[in-house]
């Protein structure tokens, strides 16, 4: 049993969006268009969320990398009528089975973090881009919901490799694309169940918090709040 | 075309694999979903910004599918920014040029295909004829000179008897170069040791919002924040930089220099200045009398007289109490550091950079840990250094000439004509503040050649386009990256096959040069780029310093050994050095030696010349415009983090993630203070028009409490006329609003002269 989770240190995050591009490249997220963007229909598995507080000239702002929070008690799976979204008890990851999805969008409504994305249109991917498709991840199509999988395909590959070598999965062998490219090491990933892991220790830091904790969803994405602010 | 339901029906629900991400793709493109593809990885160098980060490209059956950072590369240590991570979209750009093209003459017009041999012959012939007619008739406009291709082009132009080697650097970079030449007697680059400071004062620096957000700087910023250093950002808009700061001071545009000297005033007045540093390493701080008995006023006197907190508060719009409080915190810190407008896309005067540099000198923050470092150079000279060349310099070309000065020269009536211009790794028609004037200049030149891989705004004004190979398609190099104070050379192999009929422009340049007169040919003794690389490897080996890239802890070890006079390189010949560089990504000499004042300030006395800095402060007394009661707003232009000044506009991932704070990609978003917007009758998300005496642009209003009420903030990166489906016609270019500043105004201290006042109103419906 693992509980894969992430800690994002907002002191180290510079909102460069390297994680955004890397995630989308890794997971074959289709390019958007001006029209889709204007309608709010761009597919984004991870995005920057600015949060402004206060009034000028004393306003403050935080910028949070925002993706599926991989809740321990995810509201999205309770409303899915066909079992297309599910919770992996073995890994603690909230998954999505595209062929099962009937596009009812109950899950997008139920998700308090609004991180589930619906394909309102057939993705417009140029022929040349298809040559650069990551073969580990299937493309999605009109009428299905998609979201961050914590690069689950990387877990599958790492686990297969470990199994082939007759050993357990080692810490650091499974890392999502966003964490891998983070230039400032603001994102730390690992097994929250392993109390000696860096991610577990950081998740217990005094600076750690989770979004909308009062809802009882128990997200496995933790944020470390910025320091020194007066 | 199957729809989803037909697809499900066809395969049968029970046969569909239910594992995540497996077997659920549409059948339309079966060729792209290959089970168990043959995989391998190759090193490359990202060239979407001057950071030149190390890449590792993952290829499946020969197709690049993902990129990640090279963990051995000292600049990025395995990390990537949005640009690097999306860089494969340029490789697969559906609108890339398929090969060389030539502008058709006559009635047909448009563009037609061209053979490489014809394009190379045309360039050779035009250069030969132009240089035979006189000096100064050949020019190159390039992004910078950090790779051998750019240096070869500069060498070709100089060898052809011309000094017009123009780098399209940002106004901030050029301003800093000018300050260094005056105050240190040398050029840059400078490196800000963010990781070592305990108090960072950003004066309009926009370091996390802008093109200056290089990988080294980001990593150093993270180290600084983790160490608990205090961070204050002053600027017209908060942006990401202000959002990540401990305090934001809403300062008026153009006030960076005044604020810096206001803080310096307080340090001097309250005794926080570092007297020992000023005594040992500066000159011109105290008043002095020269041998002829003439009294000179030192920096102490003019700073105390002209930059009182009252006056600085009035000019900058920052509360006087805040200036005094921040100055005291800055002065009381052990290792304070001030950053000037390094990343600003707007015109930055050398005065601003000078003032910030003077502040750092007063605080003792030059050539110290946590301060301003003057980067060590590589152990070999650049190929295009003028002193290494045949005499070809014409005195009338300004030493710091940029694209705007080049355009002024071409359009001037009494100047010798420029007959040939090569544009490489730059798009000045789009990214210059006066792009239309640059285009007009290019149209006046008889032969303009672009090496762009995509049809950009500048290539549209060319006669011939010879598309160069992308970095991923060729062996390539980069030297002396941003943010590192020590010498560093990156080298990569060709990671993927070319997707179009492209060539390495370094090879093309050598071929052109070797076809010219013997005097020029003699300066290009290499048969091609590969032989040049081997020659450079020999020079690097002969230098006897540094080692190829290694893990971070090993680099520290190399540095310690070097300090003790020991060395244990991982290679034993130029050939093994080259092989090791290609395997690991490059070579570096990872040590910075403090106290080398002969290197830091080579001019007389080896001191920072504060007196020389004062020339830049002339005319500052009326330095800021009075906007009180003004109906117009001040324009604040910043370079957007993903798109920068627009070079990367053809990458849709970057268009989509532009303006992370407004979350309005694919358009120009204009930040307005919510109260100002209410007075103007503008709602959040509504279309607006921004107009100046020069032009009008359309934008989407983003209301915010994080921008000054007398400012409208817009970003660069949009408004291209070319660049393919993902760039052309997207957004708007705020430079349309800028007046055509003269060289004198661009250099002036007075922010009032450089201010762009605009009217903002709801878009009028037709």
PDB file of N, CA and C in Angstrom, chain A residues 132-212:
ATOM      1  N   UNK A 132       4.892  13.246 -32.662  1.00  0.00           N
ATOM      2  CA  UNK A 132       5.571  13.397 -31.379  1.00  0.00           C
ATOM      3  C   UNK A 132       4.758  12.906 -30.202  1.00  0.00           C
ATOM      4  N   UNK A 133       3.746  12.096 -30.493  1.00  0.00           N
ATOM      5  CA  UNK A 133       2.902  11.561 -29.412  1.00  0.00           C
ATOM      6  C   UNK A 133       3.713  10.687 -28.459  1.00  0.00           C
ATOM      7  N   UNK A 134       3.540  10.929 -27.187  1.00  0.00           N
ATOM      8  CA  UNK A 134       4.165  10.055 -26.200  1.00  0.00           C
ATOM      9  C   UNK A 134       3.440   8.721 -26.236  1.00  0.00           C
ATOM     10  N   UNK A 135       4.114   7.647 -26.638  1.00  0.00           N
ATOM     11  CA  UNK A 135       3.412   6.366 -26.814  1.00  0.00           C
ATOM     12  C   UNK A 135       2.907   5.751 -25.514  1.00  0.00           C
ATOM     13  N   UNK A 136       3.321   6.292 -24.385  1.00  0.00           N
ATOM     14  CA  UNK A 136       2.878   5.733 -23.101  1.00  0.00           C
ATOM     15  C   UNK A 136       1.496   6.220 -22.693  1.00  0.00           C
ATOM     16  N   UNK A 137       1.016   7.262 -23.373  1.00  0.00           N
ATOM     17  CA  UNK A 137      -0.241   7.873 -22.926  1.00  0.00           C
ATOM     18  C   UNK A 137      -1.198   7.986 -24.102  1.00  0.00           C
ATOM     19  N   UNK A 138      -2.406   7.466 -23.927  1.00  0.00           N
ATOM     20  CA  UNK A 138      -3.366   7.529 -25.026  1.00  0.00           C
ATOM     21  C   UNK A 138      -3.969   8.926 -25.129  1.00  0.00           C
ATOM     22  N   UNK A 139      -4.292   9.307 -26.354  1.00  0.00           N
ATOM     23  CA  UNK A 139      -4.965  10.590 -26.550  1.00  0.00           C
ATOM     24  C   UNK A 139      -6.444  10.438 -26.199  1.00  0.00           C
ATOM     25  N   UNK A 140      -7.049  11.540 -25.787  1.00  0.00           N
ATOM     26  CA  UNK A 140      -8.469  11.527 -25.452  1.00  0.00           C
ATOM     27  C   UNK A 140      -9.276  12.104 -26.605  1.00  0.00           C
ATOM     28  N   UNK A 141     -10.554  12.103 -26.466  1.00  0.00           N
ATOM     29  CA  UNK A 141     -11.387  12.525 -27.592  1.00  0.00           C
ATOM     30  C   UNK A 141     -12.620  13.249 -27.059  1.00  0.00           C
ATOM     31  N   UNK A 142     -13.364  13.781 -27.982  1.00  0.00           N
ATOM     32  CA  UNK A 142     -14.546  14.573 -27.630  1.00  0.00           C
ATOM     33  C   UNK A 142     -15.511  13.768 -26.752  1.00  0.00           C
ATOM     34  N   UNK A 143     -15.995  14.396 -25.698  1.00  0.00           N
ATOM     35  CA  UNK A 143     -17.031  13.772 -24.888  1.00  0.00           C
ATOM     36  C   UNK A 143     -16.544  13.066 -23.650  1.00  0.00           C
ATOM     37  N   UNK A 144     -15.248  13.122 -23.365  1.00  0.00           N
ATOM     38  CA  UNK A 144     -14.770  12.471 -22.143  1.00  0.00           C
ATOM     39  C   UNK A 144     -14.078  13.482 -21.240  1.00  0.00           C
ATOM     40  N   UNK A 145     -14.048  13.123 -19.970  1.00  0.00           N
ATOM     41  CA  UNK A 145     -13.387  13.960 -18.969  1.00  0.00           C
ATOM     42  C   UNK A 145     -11.963  13.437 -18.760  1.00  0.00           C
ATOM     43  N   UNK A 146     -11.036  14.357 -18.580  1.00  0.00           N
ATOM     44  CA  UNK A 146      -9.660  13.952 -18.293  1.00  0.00           C
ATOM     45  C   UNK A 146      -9.087  14.838 -17.203  1.00  0.00           C
ATOM     46  N   UNK A 147      -7.971  14.403 -16.654  1.00  0.00           N
ATOM     47  CA  UNK A 147      -7.334  15.155 -15.559  1.00  0.00           C
ATOM     48  C   UNK A 147      -5.979  14.537 -15.248  1.00  0.00           C
ATOM     49  N   UNK A 148      -5.280  15.154 -14.331  1.00  0.00           N
ATOM     50  CA  UNK A 148      -3.964  14.666 -13.888  1.00  0.00           C
ATOM     51  C   UNK A 148      -4.064  13.251 -13.346  1.00  0.00           C
ATOM     52  N   UNK A 149      -3.162  12.379 -13.793  1.00  0.00           N
ATOM     53  CA  UNK A 149      -3.117  11.003 -13.292  1.00  0.00           C
ATOM     54  C   UNK A 149      -1.883  10.768 -12.434  1.00  0.00           C
ATOM     55  N   UNK A 150      -1.185  11.844 -12.080  1.00  0.00           N
ATOM     56  CA  UNK A 150       0.134  11.732 -11.433  1.00  0.00           C
ATOM     57  C   UNK A 150       1.078  10.919 -12.319  1.00  0.00           C
ATOM     58  N   UNK A 151       0.921  11.080 -13.627  1.00  0.00           N
ATOM     59  CA  UNK A 151       1.732  10.325 -14.606  1.00  0.00           C
ATOM     60  C   UNK A 151       1.765   8.839 -14.234  1.00  0.00           C
ATOM     61  N   UNK A 152       0.559   8.275 -14.118  1.00  0.00           N
ATOM     62  CA  UNK A 152       0.441   6.901 -13.656  1.00  0.00           C
ATOM     63  C   UNK A 152       1.217   5.919 -14.535  1.00  0.00           C
ATOM     64  N   UNK A 153       1.338   6.272 -15.830  1.00  0.00           N
ATOM     65  CA  UNK A 153       2.081   5.396 -16.743  1.00  0.00           C
ATOM     66  C   UNK A 153       3.538   5.274 -16.322  1.00  0.00           C
ATOM     67  N   UNK A 154       4.050   6.301 -15.684  1.00  0.00           N
ATOM     68  CA  UNK A 154       5.439   6.232 -15.196  1.00  0.00           C
ATOM     69  C   UNK A 154       5.544   5.253 -14.029  1.00  0.00           C
ATOM     70  N   UNK A 155       4.493   5.219 -13.209  1.00  0.00           N
ATOM     71  CA  UNK A 155       4.485   4.249 -12.102  1.00  0.00           C
ATOM     72  C   UNK A 155       4.464   2.835 -12.671  1.00  0.00           C
ATOM     73  N   UNK A 156       3.637   2.644 -13.701  1.00  0.00           N
ATOM     74  CA  UNK A 156       3.554   1.307 -14.301  1.00  0.00           C
ATOM     75  C   UNK A 156       4.907   0.867 -14.861  1.00  0.00           C
ATOM     76  N   UNK A 157       5.574   1.788 -15.545  1.00  0.00           N
ATOM     77  CA  UNK A 157       6.877   1.437 -16.131  1.00  0.00           C
ATOM     78  C   UNK A 157       7.919   1.148 -15.056  1.00  0.00           C
ATOM     79  N   UNK A 158       7.932   2.009 -14.036  1.00  0.00           N
ATOM     80  CA  UNK A 158       8.919   1.835 -12.967  1.00  0.00           C
ATOM     81  C   UNK A 158       8.682   0.523 -12.217  1.00  0.00           C
ATOM     82  N   UNK A 159       7.398   0.230 -12.015  1.00  0.00           N
ATOM     83  CA  UNK A 159       7.057  -1.000 -11.287  1.00  0.00           C
ATOM     84  C   UNK A 159       7.434  -2.220 -12.127  1.00  0.00           C
ATOM     85  N   UNK A 160       7.174  -2.142 -13.436  1.00  0.00           N
ATOM     86  CA  UNK A 160       7.536  -3.260 -14.332  1.00  0.00           C
ATOM     87  C   UNK A 160       9.047  -3.499 -14.306  1.00  0.00           C
ATOM     88  N   UNK A 161       9.778  -2.419 -14.310  1.00  0.00           N
ATOM     89  CA  UNK A 161      11.236  -2.525 -14.298  1.00  0.00           C
ATOM     90  C   UNK A 161      11.706  -3.189 -13.006  1.00  0.00           C
ATOM     91  N   UNK A 162      11.122  -2.735 -11.899  1.00  0.00           N
ATOM     92  CA  UNK A 162      11.509  -3.310 -10.595  1.00  0.00           C
ATOM     93  C   UNK A 162      11.158  -4.795 -10.537  1.00  0.00           C
ATOM     94  N   UNK A 163       9.976  -5.111 -11.072  1.00  0.00           N
ATOM     95  CA  UNK A 163       9.528  -6.512 -11.053  1.00  0.00           C
ATOM     96  C   UNK A 163      10.467  -7.372 -11.896  1.00  0.00           C
ATOM     97  N   UNK A 164      10.861  -6.834 -13.057  1.00  0.00           N
ATOM     98  CA  UNK A 164      11.768  -7.573 -13.938  1.00  0.00           C
ATOM     99  C   UNK A 164      13.109  -7.828 -13.266  1.00  0.00           C
ATOM    100  N   UNK A 165      13.490  -6.922 -12.381  1.00  0.00           N
ATOM    101  CA  UNK A 165      14.768  -7.070 -11.684  1.00  0.00           C
ATOM    102  C   UNK A 165      14.596  -7.764 -10.339  1.00  0.00           C
ATOM    103  N   UNK A 166      13.365  -8.198 -10.057  1.00  0.00           N
ATOM    104  CA  UNK A 166      13.107  -8.965  -8.850  1.00  0.00           C
ATOM    105  C   UNK A 166      13.294  -8.189  -7.563  1.00  0.00           C
ATOM    106  N   UNK A 167      12.878  -6.969  -7.540  1.00  0.00           N
ATOM    107  CA  UNK A 167      13.035  -6.130  -6.341  1.00  0.00           C
ATOM    108  C   UNK A 167      11.834  -5.220  -6.178  1.00  0.00           C
ATOM    109  N   UNK A 168      11.790  -4.531  -5.036  1.00  0.00           N
ATOM    110  CA  UNK A 168      10.719  -3.568  -4.801  1.00  0.00           C
ATOM    111  C   UNK A 168      11.037  -2.255  -5.507  1.00  0.00           C
ATOM    112  N   UNK A 169       9.999  -1.471  -5.679  1.00  0.00           N
ATOM    113  CA  UNK A 169      10.172  -0.129  -6.240  1.00  0.00           C
ATOM    114  C   UNK A 169      10.963   0.731  -5.258  1.00  0.00           C
ATOM    115  N   UNK A 170      11.965   1.435  -5.764  1.00  0.00           N
ATOM    116  CA  UNK A 170      12.804   2.242  -4.883  1.00  0.00           C
ATOM    117  C   UNK A 170      12.330   3.695  -4.875  1.00  0.00           C
ATOM    118  N   UNK A 171      12.577   4.413  -3.769  1.00  0.00           N
ATOM    119  CA  UNK A 171      12.200   5.831  -3.738  1.00  0.00           C
ATOM    120  C   UNK A 171      12.882   6.585  -4.876  1.00  0.00           C
ATOM    121  N   UNK A 172      12.128   7.445  -5.533  1.00  0.00           N
ATOM    122  CA  UNK A 172      12.691   8.254  -6.617  1.00  0.00           C
ATOM    123  C   UNK A 172      12.565   7.632  -7.989  1.00  0.00           C
ATOM    124  N   UNK A 173      12.179   6.349  -8.044  1.00  0.00           N
ATOM    125  CA  UNK A 173      12.061   5.704  -9.361  1.00  0.00           C
ATOM    126  C   UNK A 173      10.795   6.127 -10.091  1.00  0.00           C
ATOM    127  N   UNK A 174       9.819   6.566  -9.318  1.00  0.00           N
ATOM    128  CA  UNK A 174       8.571   7.029  -9.933  1.00  0.00           C
ATOM    129  C   UNK A 174       8.406   8.511  -9.627  1.00  0.00           C
ATOM    130  N   UNK A 175       8.476   9.322 -10.669  1.00  0.00           N
ATOM    131  CA  UNK A 175       8.336  10.768 -10.503  1.00  0.00           C
ATOM    132  C   UNK A 175       7.487  11.325 -11.635  1.00  0.00           C
ATOM    133  N   UNK A 176       6.428  12.055 -11.347  1.00  0.00           N
ATOM    134  CA  UNK A 176       5.637  12.668 -12.420  1.00  0.00           C
ATOM    135  C   UNK A 176       6.467  13.706 -13.186  1.00  0.00           C
ATOM    136  N   UNK A 177       6.040  13.988 -14.421  1.00  0.00           N
ATOM    137  CA  UNK A 177       6.800  14.902 -15.289  1.00  0.00           C
ATOM    138  C   UNK A 177       6.935  16.287 -14.667  1.00  0.00           C
ATOM    139  N   UNK A 178       5.878  16.769 -14.012  1.00  0.00           N
ATOM    140  CA  UNK A 178       5.922  18.129 -13.446  1.00  0.00           C
ATOM    141  C   UNK A 178       7.012  18.237 -12.382  1.00  0.00           C
ATOM    142  N   UNK A 179       7.133  17.201 -11.582  1.00  0.00           N
ATOM    143  CA  UNK A 179       8.125  17.208 -10.501  1.00  0.00           C
ATOM    144  C   UNK A 179       9.531  17.085 -11.098  1.00  0.00           C
ATOM    145  N   UNK A 180       9.634  16.252 -12.128  1.00  0.00           N
ATOM    146  CA  UNK A 180      10.940  16.009 -12.732  1.00  0.00           C
ATOM    147  C   UNK A 180      11.555  17.298 -13.298  1.00  0.00           C
ATOM    148  N   UNK A 181      10.733  18.144 -13.911  1.00  0.00           N
ATOM    149  CA  UNK A 181      11.311  19.331 -14.554  1.00  0.00           C
ATOM    150  C   UNK A 181      11.340  20.558 -13.645  1.00  0.00           C
ATOM    151  N   UNK A 182      10.705  20.501 -12.482  1.00  0.00           N
ATOM    152  CA  UNK A 182      10.639  21.696 -11.636  1.00  0.00           C
ATOM    153  C   UNK A 182      12.062  22.231 -11.387  1.00  0.00           C
ATOM    154  N   UNK A 183      12.382  23.413 -11.924  1.00  0.00           N
ATOM    155  CA  UNK A 183      13.774  23.872 -11.879  1.00  0.00           C
ATOM    156  C   UNK A 183      14.237  24.291 -10.496  1.00  0.00           C
ATOM    157  N   UNK A 184      13.305  24.566  -9.614  1.00  0.00           N
ATOM    158  CA  UNK A 184      13.699  25.049  -8.281  1.00  0.00           C
ATOM    159  C   UNK A 184      13.487  23.995  -7.199  1.00  0.00           C
ATOM    160  N   UNK A 185      13.141  22.787  -7.609  1.00  0.00           N
ATOM    161  CA  UNK A 185      12.845  21.710  -6.656  1.00  0.00           C
ATOM    162  C   UNK A 185      11.764  22.138  -5.675  1.00  0.00           C
ATOM    163  N   UNK A 186      10.812  22.916  -6.165  1.00  0.00           N
ATOM    164  CA  UNK A 186       9.699  23.326  -5.311  1.00  0.00           C
ATOM    165  C   UNK A 186       8.733  22.176  -5.091  1.00  0.00           C
ATOM    166  N   UNK A 187       8.688  21.241  -6.063  1.00  0.00           N
ATOM    167  CA  UNK A 187       7.772  20.107  -5.960  1.00  0.00           C
ATOM    168  C   UNK A 187       8.521  18.878  -5.469  1.00  0.00           C
ATOM    169  N   UNK A 188       7.983  18.276  -4.439  1.00  0.00           N
ATOM    170  CA  UNK A 188       8.585  17.044  -3.899  1.00  0.00           C
ATOM    171  C   UNK A 188       7.516  15.967  -3.958  1.00  0.00           C
ATOM    172  N   UNK A 189       7.892  14.792  -4.461  1.00  0.00           N
ATOM    173  CA  UNK A 189       6.912  13.729  -4.684  1.00  0.00           C
ATOM    174  C   UNK A 189       7.388  12.445  -4.033  1.00  0.00           C
ATOM    175  N   UNK A 190       6.459  11.649  -3.578  1.00  0.00           N
ATOM    176  CA  UNK A 190       6.849  10.360  -3.017  1.00  0.00           C
ATOM    177  C   UNK A 190       5.687   9.722  -2.275  1.00  0.00           C
ATOM    178  N   UNK A 191       6.045   8.732  -1.462  1.00  0.00           N
ATOM    179  CA  UNK A 191       5.044   7.961  -0.732  1.00  0.00           C
ATOM    180  C   UNK A 191       4.807   8.603   0.643  1.00  0.00           C
ATOM    181  N   UNK A 192       3.605   9.115   0.831  1.00  0.00           N
ATOM    182  CA  UNK A 192       3.293   9.767   2.114  1.00  0.00           C
ATOM    183  C   UNK A 192       3.254   8.759   3.262  1.00  0.00           C
ATOM    184  N   UNK A 193       3.033   7.481   2.924  1.00  0.00           N
ATOM    185  CA  UNK A 193       2.984   6.449   3.954  1.00  0.00           C
ATOM    186  C   UNK A 193       4.353   6.201   4.584  1.00  0.00           C
ATOM    187  N   UNK A 194       5.387   6.440   3.820  1.00  0.00           N
ATOM    188  CA  UNK A 194       6.756   6.258   4.304  1.00  0.00           C
ATOM    189  C   UNK A 194       7.148   7.494   5.113  1.00  0.00           C
ATOM    190  N   UNK A 195       7.101   7.382   6.414  1.00  0.00           N
ATOM    191  CA  UNK A 195       7.290   8.563   7.262  1.00  0.00           C
ATOM    192  C   UNK A 195       8.705   9.116   7.188  1.00  0.00           C
ATOM    193  N   UNK A 196       9.618   8.325   6.651  1.00  0.00           N
ATOM    194  CA  UNK A 196      10.997   8.814   6.501  1.00  0.00           C
ATOM    195  C   UNK A 196      11.228   9.517   5.168  1.00  0.00           C
ATOM    196  N   UNK A 197      10.230   9.441   4.280  1.00  0.00           N
ATOM    197  CA  UNK A 197      10.415  10.073   2.961  1.00  0.00           C
ATOM    198  C   UNK A 197      10.364  11.590   3.110  1.00  0.00           C
ATOM    199  N   UNK A 198      11.015  12.262   2.154  1.00  0.00           N
ATOM    200  CA  UNK A 198      11.070  13.727   2.196  1.00  0.00           C
ATOM    201  C   UNK A 198       9.670  14.328   2.082  1.00  0.00           C
ATOM    202  N   UNK A 199       8.856  13.698   1.218  1.00  0.00           N
ATOM    203  CA  UNK A 199       7.521  14.254   1.012  1.00  0.00           C
ATOM    204  C   UNK A 199       6.681  14.125   2.277  1.00  0.00           C
ATOM    205  N   UNK A 200       6.849  13.023   2.965  1.00  0.00           N
ATOM    206  CA  UNK A 200       6.078  12.815   4.195  1.00  0.00           C
ATOM    207  C   UNK A 200       6.507  13.804   5.278  1.00  0.00           C
ATOM    208  N   UNK A 201       7.828  13.978   5.404  1.00  0.00           N
ATOM    209  CA  UNK A 201       8.318  14.919   6.413  1.00  0.00           C
ATOM    210  C   UNK A 201       7.833  16.330   6.128  1.00  0.00           C
ATOM    211  N   UNK A 202       7.905  16.722   4.851  1.00  0.00           N
ATOM    212  CA  UNK A 202       7.494  18.084   4.503  1.00  0.00           C
ATOM    213  C   UNK A 202       5.993  18.276   4.671  1.00  0.00           C
ATOM    214  N   UNK A 203       5.228  17.213   4.441  1.00  0.00           N
ATOM    215  CA  UNK A 203       3.768  17.340   4.582  1.00  0.00           C
ATOM    216  C   UNK A 203       3.376  17.557   6.037  1.00  0.00           C
ATOM    217  N   UNK A 204       4.294  17.246   6.949  1.00  0.00           N
ATOM    218  CA  UNK A 204       4.027  17.462   8.383  1.00  0.00           C
ATOM    219  C   UNK A 204       4.666  18.752   8.892  1.00  0.00           C
ATOM    220  N   UNK A 205       5.208  19.561   7.961  1.00  0.00           N
ATOM    221  CA  UNK A 205       5.826  20.824   8.346  1.00  0.00           C
ATOM    222  C   UNK A 205       4.779  21.797   8.891  1.00  0.00           C
ATOM    223  N   UNK A 206       5.223  22.742   9.708  1.00  0.00           N
ATOM    224  CA  UNK A 206       4.289  23.737  10.243  1.00  0.00           C
ATOM    225  C   UNK A 206       3.746  24.635   9.138  1.00  0.00           C
ATOM    226  N   UNK A 207       4.483  24.713   8.038  1.00  0.00           N
ATOM    227  CA  UNK A 207       4.035  25.569   6.929  1.00  0.00           C
ATOM    228  C   UNK A 207       3.053  24.854   6.007  1.00  0.00           C
ATOM    229  N   UNK A 208       2.831  23.558   6.235  1.00  0.00           N
ATOM    230  CA  UNK A 208       2.018  22.777   5.295  1.00  0.00           C
ATOM    231  C   UNK A 208       0.526  23.031   5.490  1.00  0.00           C
ATOM    232  N   UNK A 209      -0.169  23.106   4.383  1.00  0.00           N
ATOM    233  CA  UNK A 209      -1.633  23.171   4.423  1.00  0.00           C
ATOM    234  C   UNK A 209      -2.191  22.532   3.166  1.00  0.00           C
ATOM    235  N   UNK A 210      -3.449  22.214   3.222  1.00  0.00           N
ATOM    236  CA  UNK A 210      -4.114  21.654   2.046  1.00  0.00           C
ATOM    237  C   UNK A 210      -5.306  22.531   1.697  1.00  0.00           C
ATOM    238  N   UNK A 211      -5.722  22.469   0.464  1.00  0.00           N
ATOM    239  CA  UNK A 211      -6.809  23.339   0.016  1.00  0.00           C
ATOM    240  C   UNK A 211      -8.159  22.774   0.475  1.00  0.00           C
ATOM    241  N   UNK A 212      -9.015  23.648   0.957  1.00  0.00           N
ATOM    242  CA  UNK A 212     -10.385  23.306   1.371  1.00  0.00           C
ATOM    243  C   UNK A 212     -10.408  22.106   2.317  1.00  0.00           C
TER     244      UNK A 212
END
